[in-house]
Coordinates of C-alpha atoms in Angstrom, one line a residue:
Chain A
M1024 CA 192.4 -71.6 500.8
R1025 CA 193.3 -71.8 497.1
L1026 CA 195.8 -69.2 497.5
L1027 CA 197.6 -71.1 500.4
K1028 CA 197.5 -74.4 498.1
N1029 CA 199.2 -72.4 495.3
I1030 CA 201.6 -71.0 497.7
V1031 CA 202.5 -74.4 498.8
T1032 CA 202.9 -75.7 495.3
L1033 CA 205.0 -72.9 494.3
T1034 CA 207.4 -73.2 497.2
M1035 CA 207.6 -77.0 496.6
L1036 CA 208.6 -76.1 492.9
L1037 CA 211.3 -73.8 494.1
M1038 CA 212.7 -76.1 496.8
M1039 CA 212.6 -78.8 494.1
W1040 CA 215.1 -76.5 492.0
A1041 CA 216.9 -75.8 495.1
S1042 CA 217.2 -79.6 496.0
N1043 CA 219.3 -80.0 492.7
L1044 CA 221.6 -77.5 493.7
L1045 CA 223.0 -79.7 496.5
P1046 CA 225.9 -81.6 495.3
A1047 CA 225.3 -85.1 494.0
Q1048 CA 227.6 -87.7 492.1
G1049 CA 226.4 -90.8 490.4
V1050 CA 227.1 -94.5 491.4
L1051 CA 226.5 -97.7 489.9
Q1052 CA 223.2 -98.0 488.1
T1053 CA 220.7 -100.7 487.5
K1054 CA 220.0 -101.8 483.7
Q1055 CA 218.3 -99.5 481.7
V1056 CA 215.3 -100.5 479.5
L1057 CA 214.4 -98.6 476.3
V1058 CA 210.5 -97.7 476.3
P1059 CA 209.7 -96.9 472.7
A1060 CA 207.3 -93.9 471.9
G1061 CA 203.9 -94.5 471.8
S1062 CA 200.5 -93.5 473.2
F1063 CA 197.9 -94.5 475.9
H1064 CA 194.7 -93.4 477.6
A1065 CA 195.0 -92.2 480.9
V1066 CA 192.6 -91.8 483.6
L1067 CA 192.8 -88.3 484.1
P1068 CA 190.7 -86.0 482.0
E1069 CA 192.1 -85.5 478.3
V1070 CA 191.1 -84.3 474.9
A1071 CA 188.2 -86.3 474.1
G1072 CA 189.3 -89.4 471.9
E1073 CA 192.9 -88.1 472.0
P1074 CA 195.4 -90.6 473.6
I1075 CA 198.6 -89.2 475.5
Q1076 CA 201.7 -89.3 473.3
V1077 CA 204.8 -90.5 475.0
D1078 CA 208.4 -90.1 473.5
S1079 CA 210.8 -92.8 473.7
F1080 CA 212.9 -92.7 476.9
Y1081 CA 214.8 -95.1 479.0
M1082 CA 213.6 -96.3 482.6
N1083 CA 215.5 -98.7 485.1
E1084 CA 214.4 -102.2 485.0
T1085 CA 213.9 -102.3 488.8
V1086 CA 213.3 -99.8 491.5
V1087 CA 216.4 -98.4 493.7
T1088 CA 217.5 -100.8 496.3
N1089 CA 218.9 -100.1 499.7
E1090 CA 222.3 -100.9 498.7
Q1091 CA 222.2 -98.5 495.7
F1092 CA 220.8 -95.7 497.8
A1093 CA 223.7 -96.3 500.7
E1094 CA 226.2 -96.1 497.9
F1095 CA 224.8 -92.7 496.7
L1096 CA 224.9 -91.4 500.1
K1097 CA 228.6 -92.5 500.4
T1098 CA 229.5 -89.9 498.0
N1099 CA 226.4 -87.3 498.8
P1100 CA 226.4 -86.7 502.5
S1101 CA 223.8 -83.8 502.5
W1102 CA 221.3 -86.5 501.7
R1103 CA 222.2 -88.7 504.6
R1104 CA 219.5 -89.1 507.4
S1105 CA 221.6 -87.0 509.9
E1106 CA 222.3 -84.3 507.2
I1107 CA 219.0 -83.9 505.1
P1108 CA 217.6 -80.5 505.4
P1109 CA 214.3 -80.7 507.1
V1110 CA 212.6 -78.8 504.3
F1111 CA 213.2 -81.7 502.0
T1112 CA 211.6 -84.4 504.0
N1113 CA 209.3 -85.3 507.1
K1114 CA 210.6 -87.1 509.9
G1115 CA 211.1 -90.8 509.4
Y1116 CA 213.4 -90.3 506.5
L1117 CA 215.2 -93.9 506.1
R1118 CA 213.6 -94.5 509.6
E1119 CA 214.5 -98.5 509.4
W1120 CA 218.3 -97.8 508.8
K1121 CA 220.7 -98.7 511.7
S1122 CA 222.9 -95.8 510.7
D1123 CA 223.4 -92.9 508.1
L1124 CA 225.0 -95.5 505.7
E1125 CA 223.9 -98.9 507.1
P1126 CA 220.5 -100.2 505.6
N1127 CA 218.9 -102.7 508.3
Y1128 CA 219.4 -106.1 506.1
E1129 CA 219.3 -108.2 509.0
D1130 CA 215.6 -107.3 509.2
V1131 CA 214.6 -106.2 505.6
G1132 CA 217.0 -108.7 503.6
T1133 CA 219.3 -107.4 500.9
N1134 CA 218.3 -106.1 497.4
R1135 CA 215.1 -104.7 498.6
P1136 CA 213.4 -101.4 497.5
V1137 CA 214.4 -98.4 499.3
T1138 CA 211.5 -96.6 500.8
R1139 CA 210.9 -93.9 503.2
V1140 CA 212.7 -91.5 500.9
S1141 CA 211.0 -88.3 500.1
W1142 CA 210.3 -87.0 496.7
F1143 CA 213.2 -84.6 496.9
A1144 CA 215.8 -87.1 497.7
A1145 CA 214.3 -89.5 494.9
N1146 CA 215.2 -86.8 492.5
A1147 CA 218.6 -86.1 493.9
Y1148 CA 219.6 -89.7 493.5
C1149 CA 218.2 -89.8 490.1
D1150 CA 220.1 -86.4 489.2
A1151 CA 223.4 -88.0 490.5
Q1152 CA 222.9 -91.0 487.9
G1153 CA 222.6 -88.7 484.9
G1154 CA 218.7 -89.2 485.0
R1155 CA 215.4 -87.9 486.4
L1156 CA 212.3 -89.4 488.0
P1157 CA 209.8 -90.7 485.1
T1158 CA 207.2 -88.7 484.4
L1159 CA 203.7 -89.6 485.4
N1160 CA 202.7 -90.2 481.8
E1161 CA 206.0 -91.9 481.0
W1162 CA 205.5 -94.2 484.2
E1163 CA 201.9 -95.0 483.4
Y1164 CA 202.5 -95.5 479.8
S1165 CA 205.2 -98.1 480.5
A1166 CA 203.0 -99.7 483.2
Q1167 CA 200.4 -100.7 480.9
L1168 CA 202.3 -102.4 478.2
L1169 CA 201.5 -105.7 479.9
G1170 CA 200.7 -107.5 476.6
I1171 CA 197.7 -109.1 478.0
T1172 CA 195.0 -109.1 475.4
D1173 CA 192.3 -111.2 476.7
K1174 CA 189.8 -109.2 478.6
A1175 CA 188.9 -111.8 481.2
A1176 CA 192.6 -112.1 482.1
M1177 CA 193.1 -108.4 482.1
D1178 CA 190.1 -108.0 484.6
K1179 CA 191.6 -110.9 486.7
F1180 CA 194.9 -109.1 486.8
S1181 CA 193.3 -105.6 487.4
S1182 CA 191.2 -107.2 490.5
S1183 CA 194.2 -108.6 492.1
L1184 CA 196.1 -105.3 491.5
I1185 CA 193.2 -103.4 493.4
S1186 CA 193.3 -105.7 496.3
W1187 CA 197.2 -105.3 496.2
Y1188 CA 196.7 -101.6 496.8
S1189 CA 194.7 -102.4 499.9
G1190 CA 197.3 -104.6 501.2
I1191 CA 200.8 -103.4 500.4
D1192 CA 202.7 -105.1 503.2
A1193 CA 205.4 -102.3 503.8
Q1194 CA 207.4 -104.3 506.4
N1195 CA 207.9 -107.4 504.1
L1196 CA 208.9 -106.2 500.8
A1197 CA 210.1 -108.6 498.4
E1198 CA 213.3 -108.6 496.6
V1199 CA 213.4 -106.3 493.4
G1200 CA 212.8 -108.1 490.2
T1201 CA 210.9 -110.8 491.8
T1202 CA 207.0 -109.9 491.5
G1203 CA 207.0 -111.6 488.0
I1204 CA 205.1 -108.8 486.6
V1205 CA 207.2 -107.5 483.7
T1206 CA 206.3 -105.1 480.6
T1207 CA 206.5 -106.3 477.1
K1208 CA 209.7 -103.8 477.0
G1209 CA 211.2 -105.6 480.0
V1210 CA 210.6 -103.1 482.9
K1211 CA 209.8 -105.2 486.1
D1212 CA 207.7 -104.7 489.2
Q1213 CA 205.7 -101.5 488.4
F1214 CA 202.9 -103.5 490.3
G1215 CA 203.2 -105.7 493.1
L1216 CA 206.2 -104.3 495.0
V1217 CA 205.9 -100.7 496.1
M1218 CA 204.3 -97.6 494.7
E1219 CA 206.8 -95.3 493.1
W1220 CA 207.4 -91.5 492.9
V1221 CA 207.2 -89.8 489.7
E1222 CA 208.3 -86.4 488.8
D1223 CA 204.8 -84.7 488.3
F1224 CA 203.0 -87.0 491.0
K1225 CA 200.7 -84.1 491.7
P1226 CA 199.6 -82.4 488.6
I1227 CA 197.6 -79.1 488.8
I1228 CA 194.4 -81.0 487.9
A1229 CA 194.7 -82.9 491.2
D1230 CA 193.0 -79.6 492.8
E1231 CA 190.4 -79.5 490.5
L1232 CA 189.2 -83.3 490.8
S1233 CA 188.7 -82.5 494.4
L1234 CA 189.4 -86.1 495.5
D1235 CA 186.1 -87.6 496.8
C1236 CA 183.8 -90.7 496.5
G1237 CA 182.9 -89.5 492.8
T1238 CA 186.5 -89.3 491.6
V1239 CA 186.9 -93.0 490.9
G1240 CA 183.8 -92.8 489.0
R1241 CA 184.6 -89.9 487.0
M1242 CA 187.9 -91.4 486.1
N1243 CA 186.5 -94.7 485.0
T1244 CA 184.3 -93.7 482.0
L1245 CA 185.2 -97.0 480.2
N1246 CA 184.1 -99.0 483.0
S1247 CA 187.3 -101.0 482.8
L1248 CA 188.8 -102.6 485.8
Y1249 CA 192.5 -101.9 484.8
N1250 CA 191.2 -98.1 484.9
Y1251 CA 189.5 -98.5 488.4
A1252 CA 192.8 -99.7 489.7
A1253 CA 194.7 -97.1 488.0
S1254 CA 192.4 -94.6 489.5
I1255 CA 193.3 -95.6 493.0
R1256 CA 197.0 -95.4 492.2
Y1257 CA 196.4 -91.9 490.7
I1258 CA 194.5 -90.7 493.7
T1259 CA 196.9 -92.3 496.2
R1260 CA 199.8 -90.7 494.6
M1261 CA 198.2 -87.3 494.1
S1262 CA 197.4 -87.3 497.8
F1263 CA 201.0 -87.1 498.8
N1264 CA 203.2 -84.2 499.4
P1265 CA 206.9 -84.0 498.2
K1266 CA 208.2 -84.3 502.0
I1267 CA 206.5 -87.5 502.7
T1268 CA 208.5 -90.6 503.6
T1269 CA 206.6 -93.9 503.7
G1270 CA 207.3 -97.5 503.7
M1271 CA 205.3 -98.2 500.6
V1272 CA 206.7 -95.6 498.3
G1273 CA 210.1 -96.1 496.2
F1274 CA 211.1 -95.2 492.9
R1275 CA 213.2 -95.8 490.0
C1276 CA 214.9 -93.5 487.5
A1277 CA 214.3 -92.5 484.0
Y1278 CA 216.8 -91.2 481.2
D1279 CA 216.4 -89.2 478.1
K1280 CA 217.2 -90.9 475.2
S1281 CA 219.9 -88.3 474.3
V1282 CA 221.8 -88.4 477.5
D1283 CA 225.5 -88.4 476.4
T1284 CA 226.4 -90.8 479.2
F1285 CA 224.1 -93.5 477.8
Q1286 CA 226.3 -95.6 475.7
N1287 CA 224.1 -98.6 474.5
E1288 CA 220.9 -98.1 472.7
H1289 CA 219.8 -101.6 473.6
G1290 CA 219.7 -101.0 477.5
E1291 CA 223.0 -102.5 478.7
T1292 CA 224.3 -101.6 482.1
L1293 CA 226.7 -98.3 481.9
Chain B
M1338 CA 218.1 -77.4 484.2
K1339 CA 215.3 -80.0 483.9
V1340 CA 213.4 -78.6 486.3
S1341 CA 213.0 -75.2 484.8
K1342 CA 211.0 -76.9 481.8
L1343 CA 208.6 -77.9 484.5
I1344 CA 208.3 -74.7 486.6
L1345 CA 207.2 -72.3 483.8
P1346 CA 203.9 -74.1 482.7
M1347 CA 203.3 -74.8 486.4
V1348 CA 203.6 -71.3 487.2
F1349 CA 201.2 -70.4 484.4
G1350 CA 198.8 -72.7 485.6
L1351 CA 198.7 -71.3 489.1
L1352 CA 198.2 -67.9 487.7
F1353 CA 195.0 -69.4 486.0
S1354 CA 193.5 -71.5 488.5
G1355 CA 192.2 -68.7 490.5
L1356 CA 194.1 -67.4 493.3
A1357 CA 191.6 -66.6 496.2
I1358 CA 188.7 -68.0 497.6
A1359 CA 187.9 -66.6 501.0
Q1360 CA 187.0 -68.6 504.0
T1361 CA 183.4 -68.0 505.0
A1362 CA 183.2 -66.2 508.3
E1363 CA 181.2 -67.6 511.2
Y1364 CA 177.4 -66.8 510.9
T1365 CA 174.0 -68.0 512.4
L1366 CA 171.0 -69.2 510.5
D1367 CA 167.9 -71.0 512.2
G1368 CA 170.0 -71.1 515.4
K1369 CA 172.7 -73.2 513.5
I1370 CA 176.5 -71.9 513.3
F1371 CA 178.0 -72.0 510.2
G1372 CA 181.8 -71.0 508.8
M1373 CA 184.1 -72.7 510.5
P1374 CA 188.0 -71.7 510.4
E1375 CA 189.9 -73.0 507.7
A1376 CA 191.5 -76.4 508.5
E1377 CA 195.1 -76.9 509.3
V1378 CA 197.4 -79.7 507.8
F1379 CA 200.8 -80.1 509.6
T1380 CA 203.4 -82.5 511.0
E1381 CA 203.7 -83.0 514.7
D1382 CA 205.6 -85.5 517.2
Y1383 CA 202.5 -86.7 518.8
D1384 CA 203.0 -90.3 519.8
G1385 CA 200.3 -90.5 522.6
P1386 CA 197.2 -92.3 522.7
P1387 CA 195.2 -92.5 519.4
V1388 CA 192.0 -91.7 520.9
V1389 CA 191.6 -88.4 523.2
G1390 CA 188.5 -86.9 524.6
E1391 CA 186.2 -87.3 527.5
Y1392 CA 183.2 -88.4 525.7
V1393 CA 184.7 -91.0 523.3
T1394 CA 183.9 -94.6 524.2
M1395 CA 184.1 -98.1 522.7
L1396 CA 181.0 -99.8 521.1
P1397 CA 178.4 -100.3 522.4
N1398 CA 179.0 -97.9 525.2
L1399 CA 177.8 -94.0 525.1
K1400 CA 179.3 -91.8 527.6
P1401 CA 176.4 -90.0 529.4
L1402 CA 176.6 -86.1 529.0
D1403 CA 177.2 -84.9 532.5
Y1404 CA 177.4 -81.3 531.7
E1405 CA 174.9 -78.5 531.1
G1406 CA 174.2 -76.7 528.1
N1407 CA 177.0 -76.6 525.2
K1408 CA 180.5 -77.5 525.5
H1409 CA 183.7 -77.3 523.3
H1410 CA 185.2 -80.7 522.8
E1411 CA 188.9 -81.5 522.0
V1412 CA 188.8 -84.8 520.3
R1413 CA 191.6 -86.9 518.7
I1414 CA 190.9 -89.9 516.6
D1415 CA 194.2 -91.0 514.7
I1416 CA 194.3 -93.2 511.8
I1417 CA 196.2 -96.6 512.7
V1418 CA 196.4 -100.0 511.2
Q1419 CA 195.4 -102.9 513.3
E1420 CA 195.2 -106.7 512.5
I1421 CA 192.0 -107.5 513.9
E1422 CA 189.6 -110.7 514.2
V1423 CA 186.3 -110.1 512.7
A1424 CA 185.0 -113.7 513.3
E1425 CA 186.5 -116.6 514.6
G1426 CA 189.6 -117.6 512.5
V1427 CA 189.1 -114.5 510.4
R1428 CA 191.9 -111.8 510.8
Y1429 CA 192.9 -109.0 508.6
Q1430 CA 194.9 -105.8 508.5
A1431 CA 192.3 -103.1 509.0
W1432 CA 192.3 -99.5 508.3
T1433 CA 191.1 -97.7 511.4
F1434 CA 189.9 -94.9 513.3
G1435 CA 191.5 -95.3 516.8
G1436 CA 192.2 -99.0 516.3
T1437 CA 188.7 -100.8 516.1
V1438 CA 186.3 -101.6 513.3
P1439 CA 184.0 -99.7 513.7
G1440 CA 186.1 -96.6 515.1
P1441 CA 185.1 -95.1 518.6
V1442 CA 181.9 -93.5 519.7
L1443 CA 181.8 -89.8 520.1
H1444 CA 178.9 -88.3 522.2
V1445 CA 178.0 -84.6 522.0
R1446 CA 175.1 -82.3 522.6
E1447 CA 173.3 -80.4 519.7
G1448 CA 175.1 -77.2 519.4
D1449 CA 178.4 -78.3 520.8
R1450 CA 181.7 -77.4 519.0
V1451 CA 184.3 -79.9 518.3
T1452 CA 187.8 -79.1 517.6
F1453 CA 189.2 -82.3 516.0
Y1454 CA 192.8 -83.6 515.5
M1455 CA 193.6 -86.7 513.3
K1456 CA 196.9 -87.8 512.6
N1457 CA 197.7 -90.2 509.9
R1458 CA 199.7 -92.9 511.8
S1459 CA 199.4 -95.7 509.1
D1460 CA 203.1 -95.9 508.8
E1461 CA 203.9 -96.5 512.7
E1462 CA 203.0 -99.2 515.1
V1463 CA 200.6 -98.1 517.5
T1464 CA 199.5 -100.6 520.4
I1465 CA 196.1 -99.7 521.8
T1466 CA 195.7 -103.1 524.0
E1467 CA 197.8 -101.6 527.0
P1468 CA 196.7 -99.2 529.6
S1469 CA 197.7 -95.5 528.4
K1470 CA 197.7 -92.2 530.1
G1471 CA 195.6 -89.1 528.9
G1472 CA 193.4 -91.3 526.6
S1473 CA 189.8 -91.5 526.5
P1474 CA 187.3 -94.0 528.0
F1475 CA 187.8 -95.8 524.6
M1476 CA 191.4 -96.3 525.3
K1477 CA 190.5 -97.8 528.8
Q1478 CA 187.5 -99.8 527.6
V1479 CA 189.7 -101.6 524.5
A1480 CA 192.5 -102.3 526.9
E1481 CA 190.2 -104.1 529.3
N1482 CA 188.1 -105.8 526.6
P1483 CA 190.1 -105.9 523.4
Y1484 CA 187.3 -108.2 521.5
Q1485 CA 188.8 -107.7 518.1
K1486 CA 192.2 -109.0 519.5
N1487 CA 194.0 -105.9 518.1
K1488 CA 197.6 -106.2 517.0
S1489 CA 199.7 -103.3 515.6
A1490 CA 200.4 -103.2 512.1
I1491 CA 201.9 -100.9 509.3
M1492 CA 200.1 -100.0 506.2
P1493 CA 200.9 -96.5 504.9
M1494 CA 198.3 -94.9 503.0
P1495 CA 196.5 -91.5 502.5
H1496 CA 193.2 -91.1 504.4
S1497 CA 190.7 -88.5 505.5
M1498 CA 187.8 -87.9 507.8
D1499 CA 184.1 -87.0 506.8
F1500 CA 182.0 -86.4 509.8
H1501 CA 178.3 -86.8 508.6
A1502 CA 177.6 -84.7 511.8
G1503 CA 179.4 -81.8 510.5
T1504 CA 178.3 -79.0 508.0
V1505 CA 181.6 -77.8 506.2
A1506 CA 182.9 -77.8 502.8
K1507 CA 184.5 -81.0 502.0
D1508 CA 187.6 -79.9 500.0
D1509 CA 188.8 -78.0 503.1
K1510 CA 187.9 -80.0 506.3
W1511 CA 187.6 -83.4 504.8
R1512 CA 191.0 -83.2 503.0
T1513 CA 193.1 -86.2 502.4
I1514 CA 196.4 -86.4 504.5
G1515 CA 199.6 -88.6 503.8
P1516 CA 201.2 -90.8 506.4
G1517 CA 202.9 -88.8 509.0
E1518 CA 200.5 -85.7 508.6
T1519 CA 198.0 -84.1 510.8
I1520 CA 194.8 -82.4 510.3
K1521 CA 193.1 -80.0 512.7
F1522 CA 189.5 -78.7 512.1
D1523 CA 186.4 -77.5 513.9
W1524 CA 182.7 -78.4 513.3
I1525 CA 179.5 -77.7 515.2
A1526 CA 177.0 -80.6 515.8
N1527 CA 174.0 -78.3 514.3
Y1528 CA 171.8 -81.3 514.1
P1529 CA 170.5 -84.0 516.6
G1530 CA 170.7 -87.6 515.7
S1531 CA 173.2 -90.4 515.2
Y1532 CA 175.7 -89.7 512.2
I1533 CA 178.3 -91.9 510.6
Y1534 CA 181.9 -90.7 509.8
H1535 CA 184.1 -92.5 507.5
C1536 CA 187.2 -92.2 505.5
G1537 CA 186.3 -90.1 502.3
T1538 CA 189.4 -90.8 500.2
P1539 CA 188.9 -92.6 497.0
S1540 CA 188.4 -95.6 496.5
V1541 CA 185.7 -95.0 499.3
L1542 CA 184.6 -98.4 498.8
M1543 CA 187.9 -99.8 499.6
H1544 CA 188.6 -97.3 502.5
T1545 CA 185.2 -97.9 504.2
S1546 CA 185.4 -101.7 503.6
M1547 CA 188.9 -101.7 504.9
G1548 CA 187.4 -100.5 508.3
Q1549 CA 187.2 -96.9 508.3
H1550 CA 184.1 -95.8 509.7
G1551 CA 182.3 -94.9 512.9
V1552 CA 179.5 -93.0 514.7
V1553 CA 178.8 -89.7 516.7
V1554 CA 175.9 -89.5 518.5
V1555 CA 174.3 -86.0 518.9
T1556 CA 171.9 -85.9 521.8
P1557 CA 169.2 -83.2 521.0
K1558 CA 169.3 -79.9 523.1
E1559 CA 166.1 -80.6 524.9
G1560 CA 166.3 -84.5 524.9
Y1561 CA 163.4 -86.6 523.4
N1562 CA 160.0 -85.6 524.3
T1563 CA 159.2 -88.7 526.2
G1564 CA 158.4 -87.8 529.6
Y1565 CA 160.6 -90.8 531.1
E1566 CA 164.0 -91.7 531.2
V1567 CA 165.7 -94.8 529.7
D1568 CA 167.4 -97.4 532.0
H1569 CA 170.2 -98.1 529.2
E1570 CA 171.6 -96.9 526.3
Y1571 CA 173.7 -98.9 523.7
V1572 CA 175.1 -98.1 520.3
I1573 CA 174.7 -100.7 517.4
V1574 CA 176.7 -100.4 514.2
Q1575 CA 176.0 -102.6 511.2
S1576 CA 178.6 -102.8 508.5
E1577 CA 179.9 -105.2 506.0
Y1578 CA 183.3 -106.9 505.3
Y1579 CA 184.5 -108.1 502.1
L1580 CA 187.3 -110.3 502.8
T1581 CA 189.0 -113.5 501.2
K1582 CA 191.6 -115.6 502.1
G1583 CA 195.2 -114.1 501.6
S1584 CA 198.4 -116.0 500.8
G1585 CA 199.2 -116.3 504.7
D1586 CA 197.1 -116.7 507.6
L1587 CA 195.5 -113.2 507.2
Y1588 CA 192.3 -112.5 505.0
T1589 CA 192.5 -109.5 502.6
Y1590 CA 190.3 -107.0 500.8
D1591 CA 188.1 -108.8 498.1
F1592 CA 187.5 -106.2 495.4
E1593 CA 185.3 -108.4 493.3
A1594 CA 183.0 -109.3 496.5
A1595 CA 182.8 -105.5 497.4
F1596 CA 182.2 -104.5 493.6
S1597 CA 179.3 -106.9 493.3
N1598 CA 177.7 -106.2 496.7
N1599 CA 178.4 -109.7 498.0
P1600 CA 179.7 -109.3 501.5
S1601 CA 181.7 -112.3 503.3
H1602 CA 180.6 -110.9 506.7
V1603 CA 177.9 -108.8 507.9
V1604 CA 178.2 -107.8 511.4
F1605 CA 177.2 -105.8 514.7
N1606 CA 179.8 -103.9 516.3
G1607 CA 182.6 -105.0 514.0
H1608 CA 182.5 -108.6 514.8
Q1609 CA 180.3 -111.6 513.7
T1610 CA 179.7 -113.1 517.4
I1611 CA 180.4 -109.9 519.7
L1612 CA 177.0 -109.4 520.6
H1613 CA 176.4 -113.0 521.6
D1614 CA 179.8 -113.5 523.4
Q1615 CA 179.2 -110.3 525.2
P1616 CA 175.3 -109.6 525.2
L1617 CA 173.6 -106.4 525.9
K1618 CA 172.1 -106.2 529.4
A1619 CA 168.8 -105.1 530.6
N1620 CA 165.9 -106.2 533.1
A1621 CA 162.2 -106.9 532.2
G1622 CA 160.1 -104.0 532.8
E1623 CA 163.1 -101.7 531.6
R1624 CA 163.2 -99.3 528.8
V1625 CA 166.2 -99.5 526.4
R1626 CA 167.3 -97.0 524.0
F1627 CA 169.4 -98.1 521.0
H1628 CA 171.3 -95.6 518.7
V1629 CA 171.4 -98.1 515.4
S1630 CA 173.6 -97.0 512.6
N1631 CA 174.1 -98.8 509.3
N1632 CA 177.4 -98.0 508.3
G1633 CA 177.4 -100.0 505.0
P1634 CA 179.4 -99.2 502.9
S1635 CA 176.9 -100.7 500.5
G1636 CA 174.1 -102.7 502.1
T1637 CA 170.8 -101.9 503.8
S1638 CA 169.8 -103.1 507.2
S1639 CA 166.2 -104.2 508.2
F1640 CA 166.6 -103.6 511.8
H1641 CA 164.4 -105.6 514.1
V1642 CA 164.7 -107.3 517.6
I1643 CA 163.1 -110.9 518.1
G1644 CA 160.4 -110.5 520.6
G1645 CA 159.9 -106.9 520.8
I1646 CA 158.2 -103.9 519.0
F1647 CA 160.1 -100.6 518.8
D1648 CA 158.0 -98.3 521.2
R1649 CA 159.2 -95.1 519.5
V1650 CA 161.6 -94.6 516.7
W1651 CA 163.2 -91.3 515.8
L1652 CA 164.5 -91.6 512.2
E1653 CA 168.1 -90.6 511.9
G1654 CA 167.7 -89.7 516.0
H1655 CA 166.2 -86.4 515.2
P1656 CA 163.2 -85.8 517.7
F1657 CA 161.0 -84.4 515.2
N1658 CA 160.8 -87.8 513.2
E1659 CA 159.0 -89.9 515.7
M1660 CA 157.4 -93.0 514.7
R1661 CA 155.5 -95.3 517.2
G1662 CA 155.0 -99.2 517.2
M1663 CA 157.6 -100.3 514.5
Q1664 CA 158.5 -103.9 514.0
T1665 CA 161.5 -103.1 511.7
V1666 CA 163.5 -100.3 510.8
L1667 CA 164.9 -100.0 507.3
L1668 CA 168.4 -98.2 507.2
G1669 CA 170.2 -97.4 504.0
A1670 CA 173.8 -97.1 503.9
S1671 CA 174.8 -94.3 506.6
N1672 CA 171.0 -94.1 507.8
S1673 CA 170.5 -94.1 511.4
A1674 CA 167.6 -94.4 514.0
T1675 CA 167.3 -93.8 517.6
I1676 CA 165.0 -96.7 519.0
D1677 CA 163.4 -97.0 522.4
M1678 CA 161.8 -100.6 523.4
I1679 CA 160.2 -101.9 526.4
I1680 CA 161.8 -105.1 527.6
P1681 CA 158.7 -107.3 528.2
E1682 CA 159.9 -110.1 530.3
E1683 CA 163.2 -112.1 531.4
G1684 CA 164.6 -113.8 528.7
K1685 CA 166.4 -113.6 525.5
Y1686 CA 166.1 -111.1 522.8
V1687 CA 167.8 -111.4 519.4
L1688 CA 169.0 -108.2 517.3
V1689 CA 168.8 -109.0 513.7
D1690 CA 169.1 -107.6 510.2
H1691 CA 165.8 -109.1 509.0
E1692 CA 167.3 -109.2 505.4
F1693 CA 168.0 -112.8 506.3
V1694 CA 171.0 -113.2 504.0
D1695 CA 172.7 -110.6 506.3
A1696 CA 171.7 -112.3 509.5
E1697 CA 173.1 -115.5 508.4
K1698 CA 176.4 -113.7 507.3
G1699 CA 176.6 -112.6 510.9
A1700 CA 174.3 -109.5 511.5
T1701 CA 172.6 -110.9 514.8
G1702 CA 173.2 -110.1 518.4
T1703 CA 171.6 -110.8 521.9
L1704 CA 170.0 -108.7 524.5
K1705 CA 169.8 -110.8 527.6
A1706 CA 167.0 -109.7 530.0
G1707 CA 167.3 -110.4 533.8
P1708 CA 164.2 -110.6 536.2
K1709 CA 162.0 -107.6 536.7
K1710 CA 163.2 -105.4 539.5
N1711 CA 160.6 -103.5 541.8

């Protein structure tokens, strides 16, 4: 059983490498926001008392939209619905689109998050932008920079976040940038819109945690509602495989500070 | 390439994480069979009825076992999202097994083998209120009597299945699968009784509160040692909802209520008034058997029938656990009992959780008794 899982993981890694070999060219990008270095306490087991250190990086202000993904597909035909190799996606890839290059704006509206894209496709998109998916720790570190210091206010926010995880309305997604949830650094919609792919969404520890009824409790040693919500998010994300395409998962890209194409340290659009 | 940075440590991780845990081969102990084949997770094009199996019914019905000895069942209960009514004016988008809350009732005999299929169809619209071909009695019953007024919906989430009636390794059979994936595994009904099933994906409190639970009834090999036949068998499931008004017309999961054990509704068979709108039926002088399960997720049930005394009670439904003359049966979360009761005279009997706060949140129902037959 374990052996099989490891083979699957290994295969996934090799495919991840292979998926980057498909030709991909960049398109217009979303505003990039500088997330300065810092540290945070994750809900995954860590060295006791040692917070996780995160280097500074850049991340898109908002998640990738259908329009942006369609632009990407124009110059990257191998990732179109009719062309994408089945090893890189389950059935249902861009299922709601009218055709290879036409998102279904009549039904979903414009400026909505692209969803029903596999982790492989999300990788390819970000690669074409000169970026990558944010790592699990980068994404989580950024997400908790909410600037809410009052415990009661934080509990209230976390409660509504937990309820949101039980009711993501995949058929009626709002426009990107409209949730009103913005980190102190200016990253928008990490909560309240869609869940997001990250580079290492299924860390090795996922196996050891043996996801079950006790997992939420074990992740929540501090009895914090924010951590309770986070544990639901970690567990949901860890339960995916990279070929999955669902209506509740989108993505945004991250960029190393040192990327040459990155012209403005203050986060202006390219 | 960026990716190579990631691959090296992960490959080392794989090498250190232990490479082989062998699947336990099938064996027998105390007449019980253990050691099921490894579960399979795969994708399939299946878009047929979400509930398949000859002995799978909608509450409160139980399909009689019209076969001798043991049988190998092929059962499918897919995960689908349905907007349902749980009380008049209260609708929410439920995460369900098969389309109703609670899910379908599976009836097997002690020693039966079940090959179980479950596709996570939470990301596709599935209609269960129209007649379908090749389904189970459940599909027919729900199409004829959709008392939760089911409407298809989409809410993609990872889910899993935990049959309390099965004895297996949870990290294999009860594995979580993502939207679009299917899991297949075998289990054997080694112990008689009524057993809940539920989604075991964390947060279990959220997944079960959202509607993912049901019951398997395992009839003892030799039946119950009573010397009589019962006239009616009904399955009653008690469970809680934790709902609050959402921004639109629908209700949504109320985490604070769930976390503080404060349900908005406590119900029998998934709907606050269903057992009054559609009372159970019997006649004076008849024996009725109730298979009662408290599916929680967090509350207890003090199950009582107003005007009756439970003639015989088998705790958890196991024939060895027989009690006599009980007024009330206390059921913790995921406890069950099989209860035989004599219907004394024509009239109305009210099923109730005698923890009155629960009764007044909805945990009541009616059994309507007709005249005594000769």
